[in-house]
Amino acid sequence: MRKLLVLALVLCLLAPFLLAAEADTKASKRVESAGTVLDEIQGAPDQRIPEEVLGSAECVAVIPTLLKGGFIVGGRYGKGVASCRTPKGWSAPAFFTIGGGSFGLQIGGEAVDLVMLVMNKDGMKNLLSSNFKLGADASAAAGPVGRHASANTDWKMRAQILTYSRARGAFAGLELAGAVVKQDKDSTRDFYGRMVPFKTSLEGDVDAPQAAYPFLNTLAKWAKSAEAR
């Protein structure tokens, strides 16, 4: 009986550390998944973000697996990670949630990967606020798809943020009217070991930990490839 009591006491003392380690793993896995999603999308021969568009983006946000349920009756919710250009390269990742609003065509019963590109300083300013509504605080539109953007498209002028989705292997621009983006404070604390303001990470004022590089290296690879063309 005494051994069982000692074991129970030890487990109680260790529980907060075990939960913190699990949460940190989840945050790190999200960063890794974001890199995988971007790599797979840009590795496609034709259905991808055009090189000119990605090369012009100020910030890139990826939401791996938005909603494992119906868009119509299920909750519209997902968690993502973002990075912005800085004089030193791509910033340390910022964690956020996205939910609510209308997600364009309603797709029931499957997971969807989302990508959001912040295309100008106004859009970046809204993102740095860490709490904004697409279509209200920041204009958003479905982004063009293909290896290159058509010369007659006005993607540079259409919106502060361009949005994309991938489901069942199909990749397309997606409307995200009314979606609310907020900082994911729990994941931020789990990943950095402390609270790091959204603006601090996205402006490059905090060093990226090693666990951030599966996403940052992938982003740098494709953005550099786009800029070179």
Coordinates of C-alpha atoms in Angstrom, one line a residue:
M1 CA 0.0 0.0 0.0
R2 CA 2.8 2.4 0.9
K3 CA 4.5 1.7 -2.5
L4 CA 1.2 2.5 -4.3
L5 CA 0.9 5.8 -2.4
V6 CA 4.4 6.8 -3.2
L7 CA 3.9 5.9 -6.9
A8 CA 0.7 7.9 -6.9
L9 CA 2.5 10.9 -5.3
V10 CA 5.3 10.7 -7.9
L11 CA 2.8 10.6 -10.8
C12 CA 1.0 13.6 -9.4
L13 CA 4.2 15.6 -9.1
L14 CA 5.3 14.6 -12.6
A15 CA 1.9 15.2 -14.3
P16 CA 2.4 18.9 -15.1
F17 CA 5.8 18.2 -16.7
L18 CA 4.4 15.3 -18.7
L19 CA 1.5 17.4 -19.9
A20 CA 3.9 20.3 -20.8
A21 CA 6.1 17.9 -22.8
E22 CA 3.1 16.5 -24.7
A23 CA 1.9 20.0 -25.5
D24 CA 5.4 21.0 -26.7
T25 CA 5.4 18.0 -28.9
K26 CA 2.1 19.0 -30.4
A27 CA 3.3 22.5 -31.2
S28 CA 6.5 21.1 -32.7
K29 CA 4.5 18.6 -34.8
R30 CA 2.3 21.5 -36.1
V31 CA 5.5 23.3 -37.3
E32 CA 6.7 20.2 -39.0
S33 CA 3.3 19.5 -40.6
A34 CA 3.2 23.1 -41.9
G35 CA 6.5 22.5 -43.6
T36 CA 5.3 19.3 -45.1
V37 CA 2.1 20.8 -46.4
L38 CA 3.9 23.7 -48.1
D39 CA 6.5 21.3 -49.6
E40 CA 3.9 19.0 -51.0
I41 CA 1.9 21.9 -52.5
Q42 CA 4.8 23.6 -54.1
G43 CA 6.2 20.3 -55.3
A44 CA 3.2 19.8 -57.5
P45 CA 3.9 20.5 -61.2
D46 CA 0.9 22.6 -62.0
Q47 CA -1.5 23.0 -59.0
R48 CA 0.5 25.2 -56.7
I49 CA 1.0 28.7 -55.6
P50 CA 2.4 30.7 -58.5
E51 CA 6.1 31.6 -58.1
E52 CA 5.4 35.3 -58.6
V53 CA 2.8 35.3 -55.9
L54 CA 4.9 33.4 -53.3
G55 CA 7.9 35.5 -54.1
S56 CA 6.0 38.7 -53.4
A57 CA 4.4 37.5 -50.1
E58 CA 5.4 39.4 -46.9
C59 CA 4.2 36.6 -44.6
V60 CA 3.1 33.0 -45.1
A61 CA 0.7 31.1 -42.8
V62 CA -0.1 27.4 -43.0
I63 CA -3.0 25.6 -41.2
P64 CA -2.4 21.9 -41.5
T65 CA -5.6 19.9 -41.3
L66 CA -8.4 22.4 -40.7
L67 CA -11.6 20.7 -39.4
K68 CA -11.9 17.0 -39.3
G69 CA -15.6 17.2 -39.8
G70 CA -18.3 18.8 -41.9
F71 CA -18.1 22.5 -42.7
I72 CA -21.8 22.9 -42.5
V73 CA -22.6 21.2 -39.2
G74 CA -19.1 20.9 -37.7
G75 CA -17.1 23.5 -36.0
R76 CA -15.0 25.7 -38.2
Y77 CA -11.7 25.8 -36.5
G78 CA -8.1 25.2 -37.0
K79 CA -4.6 25.9 -35.7
G80 CA -1.7 27.2 -37.8
V81 CA 1.8 28.7 -37.8
A82 CA 3.0 31.8 -39.6
S83 CA 6.3 33.5 -40.5
C84 CA 7.2 36.9 -42.0
R85 CA 10.1 38.3 -44.0
T86 CA 12.7 40.2 -41.9
P87 CA 16.1 41.7 -42.8
K88 CA 17.6 38.5 -41.3
G89 CA 15.4 36.1 -43.2
W90 CA 12.1 34.4 -42.3
S91 CA 11.0 35.1 -38.7
A92 CA 10.5 32.6 -35.9
P93 CA 7.1 31.0 -36.1
A94 CA 4.0 32.6 -34.6
F95 CA 1.1 30.3 -33.5
F96 CA -2.5 31.2 -34.2
T97 CA -6.0 29.8 -34.4
I98 CA -8.6 30.5 -37.1
G99 CA -12.3 30.0 -36.8
G100 CA -15.8 31.1 -37.6
G101 CA -17.0 32.7 -40.8
S102 CA -17.8 31.2 -44.2
F103 CA -15.2 29.0 -45.7
G104 CA -16.3 29.2 -49.3
L105 CA -17.5 25.9 -50.8
Q106 CA -18.6 23.6 -48.0
I107 CA -16.8 20.3 -48.0
G108 CA -18.2 17.8 -45.6
G109 CA -16.3 15.1 -43.7
E110 CA -12.7 15.7 -44.6
A111 CA -9.6 17.5 -43.5
V112 CA -8.5 20.6 -45.4
D113 CA -5.0 22.2 -45.4
L114 CA -5.1 26.0 -45.7
V115 CA -2.4 28.5 -46.8
M116 CA -2.7 32.2 -46.3
L117 CA -0.3 34.7 -48.0
V118 CA 0.0 38.2 -46.6
M119 CA 0.8 40.3 -49.7
N120 CA 1.5 43.8 -48.5
K121 CA 2.4 46.0 -45.5
D122 CA -1.3 46.7 -44.6
G123 CA -2.0 43.0 -44.4
M124 CA 1.2 42.4 -42.4
K125 CA 0.1 45.1 -40.0
N126 CA -3.2 43.3 -39.4
L127 CA -1.5 40.0 -38.9
L128 CA 0.8 41.5 -36.3
S129 CA -2.2 42.7 -34.3
S130 CA -2.8 38.9 -33.6
N131 CA -6.5 39.3 -33.6
F132 CA -8.3 40.3 -36.8
K133 CA -11.2 39.3 -39.0
L134 CA -10.7 38.4 -42.7
G135 CA -12.9 40.5 -44.9
A136 CA -13.4 43.2 -42.2
D137 CA -10.0 44.2 -40.8
A138 CA -8.1 42.7 -43.7
S139 CA -9.3 42.1 -47.2
A140 CA -8.9 38.6 -48.4
A141 CA -9.5 36.8 -51.7
A142 CA -8.9 33.3 -53.3
G143 CA -5.4 33.2 -54.7
P144 CA -4.5 32.3 -58.3
V145 CA -3.2 28.8 -58.9
G146 CA -0.6 27.5 -61.3
R147 CA 3.1 27.5 -61.8
H148 CA 2.9 31.1 -63.0
A149 CA 0.3 33.8 -62.4
S150 CA -1.5 34.8 -65.6
A151 CA -0.4 38.2 -66.8
N152 CA -4.0 39.5 -66.8
T153 CA -4.7 38.6 -63.2
D154 CA -4.8 41.5 -60.7
W155 CA -3.6 39.5 -57.7
K156 CA -1.3 42.3 -56.6
M157 CA -4.2 44.7 -56.2
R158 CA -7.0 42.3 -55.2
A159 CA -6.5 41.8 -51.5
Q160 CA -4.1 42.1 -48.5
I161 CA -4.3 38.3 -48.0
L162 CA -4.6 35.5 -50.6
T163 CA -6.0 32.2 -49.4
Y164 CA -5.7 28.6 -50.7
S165 CA -7.0 25.2 -49.7
R166 CA -6.1 21.6 -50.4
A167 CA -8.4 18.6 -50.0
R168 CA -8.3 15.2 -51.5
G169 CA -5.2 16.2 -53.5
A170 CA -7.0 19.1 -55.2
F171 CA -5.5 22.6 -54.7
A172 CA -7.5 25.8 -55.3
G173 CA -8.0 29.4 -54.1
L174 CA -10.5 29.6 -51.2
E175 CA -12.7 32.4 -49.9
L176 CA -12.4 32.9 -46.1
A177 CA -14.9 35.7 -45.4
G178 CA -15.5 36.3 -41.8
A179 CA -12.8 34.0 -40.4
V180 CA -11.2 35.3 -37.2
V181 CA -7.4 34.9 -36.6
K182 CA -6.1 35.0 -33.0
Q183 CA -2.8 34.3 -31.4
D184 CA -2.6 30.7 -30.0
K185 CA -1.2 31.6 -26.6
D186 CA -1.1 28.1 -25.2
S187 CA 0.9 26.8 -28.2
T188 CA 3.2 29.8 -28.0
R189 CA 4.1 29.1 -24.4
D190 CA 4.5 25.4 -25.0
F191 CA 6.9 26.0 -28.0
Y192 CA 9.0 28.9 -26.6
G193 CA 8.7 28.0 -22.9
R194 CA 7.3 31.5 -22.2
M195 CA 4.8 34.0 -23.7
V196 CA 6.2 35.6 -26.9
P197 CA 4.0 38.3 -28.4
F198 CA 2.9 37.7 -32.0
K199 CA 4.6 40.9 -33.2
T200 CA 7.9 40.0 -31.4
S201 CA 8.2 36.7 -33.2
L202 CA 7.0 37.9 -36.7
E203 CA 9.3 40.9 -36.7
G204 CA 12.3 38.8 -36.0
D205 CA 12.9 40.0 -32.4
V206 CA 13.2 36.4 -31.1
D207 CA 15.5 33.6 -32.2
A208 CA 13.9 30.6 -33.8
P209 CA 14.4 27.4 -31.8
Q210 CA 15.7 24.3 -33.6
A211 CA 12.2 22.8 -33.8
A212 CA 11.1 25.7 -36.1
Y213 CA 13.4 24.8 -39.0
P214 CA 11.3 22.1 -40.6
F215 CA 8.9 24.9 -41.6
L216 CA 11.4 27.8 -42.0
N217 CA 13.8 25.8 -44.2
T218 CA 11.0 24.7 -46.5
L219 CA 9.6 28.2 -46.7
A220 CA 13.0 29.7 -47.4
K221 CA 13.6 27.0 -50.1
W222 CA 10.4 27.7 -52.1
A223 CA 10.5 31.5 -51.6
K224 CA 14.1 31.7 -52.8
S225 CA 13.2 29.5 -55.8
A226 CA 10.3 31.9 -56.6
E227 CA 12.4 35.0 -56.2
A228 CA 15.1 33.7 -58.5
R229 CA 12.7 33.5 -61.4

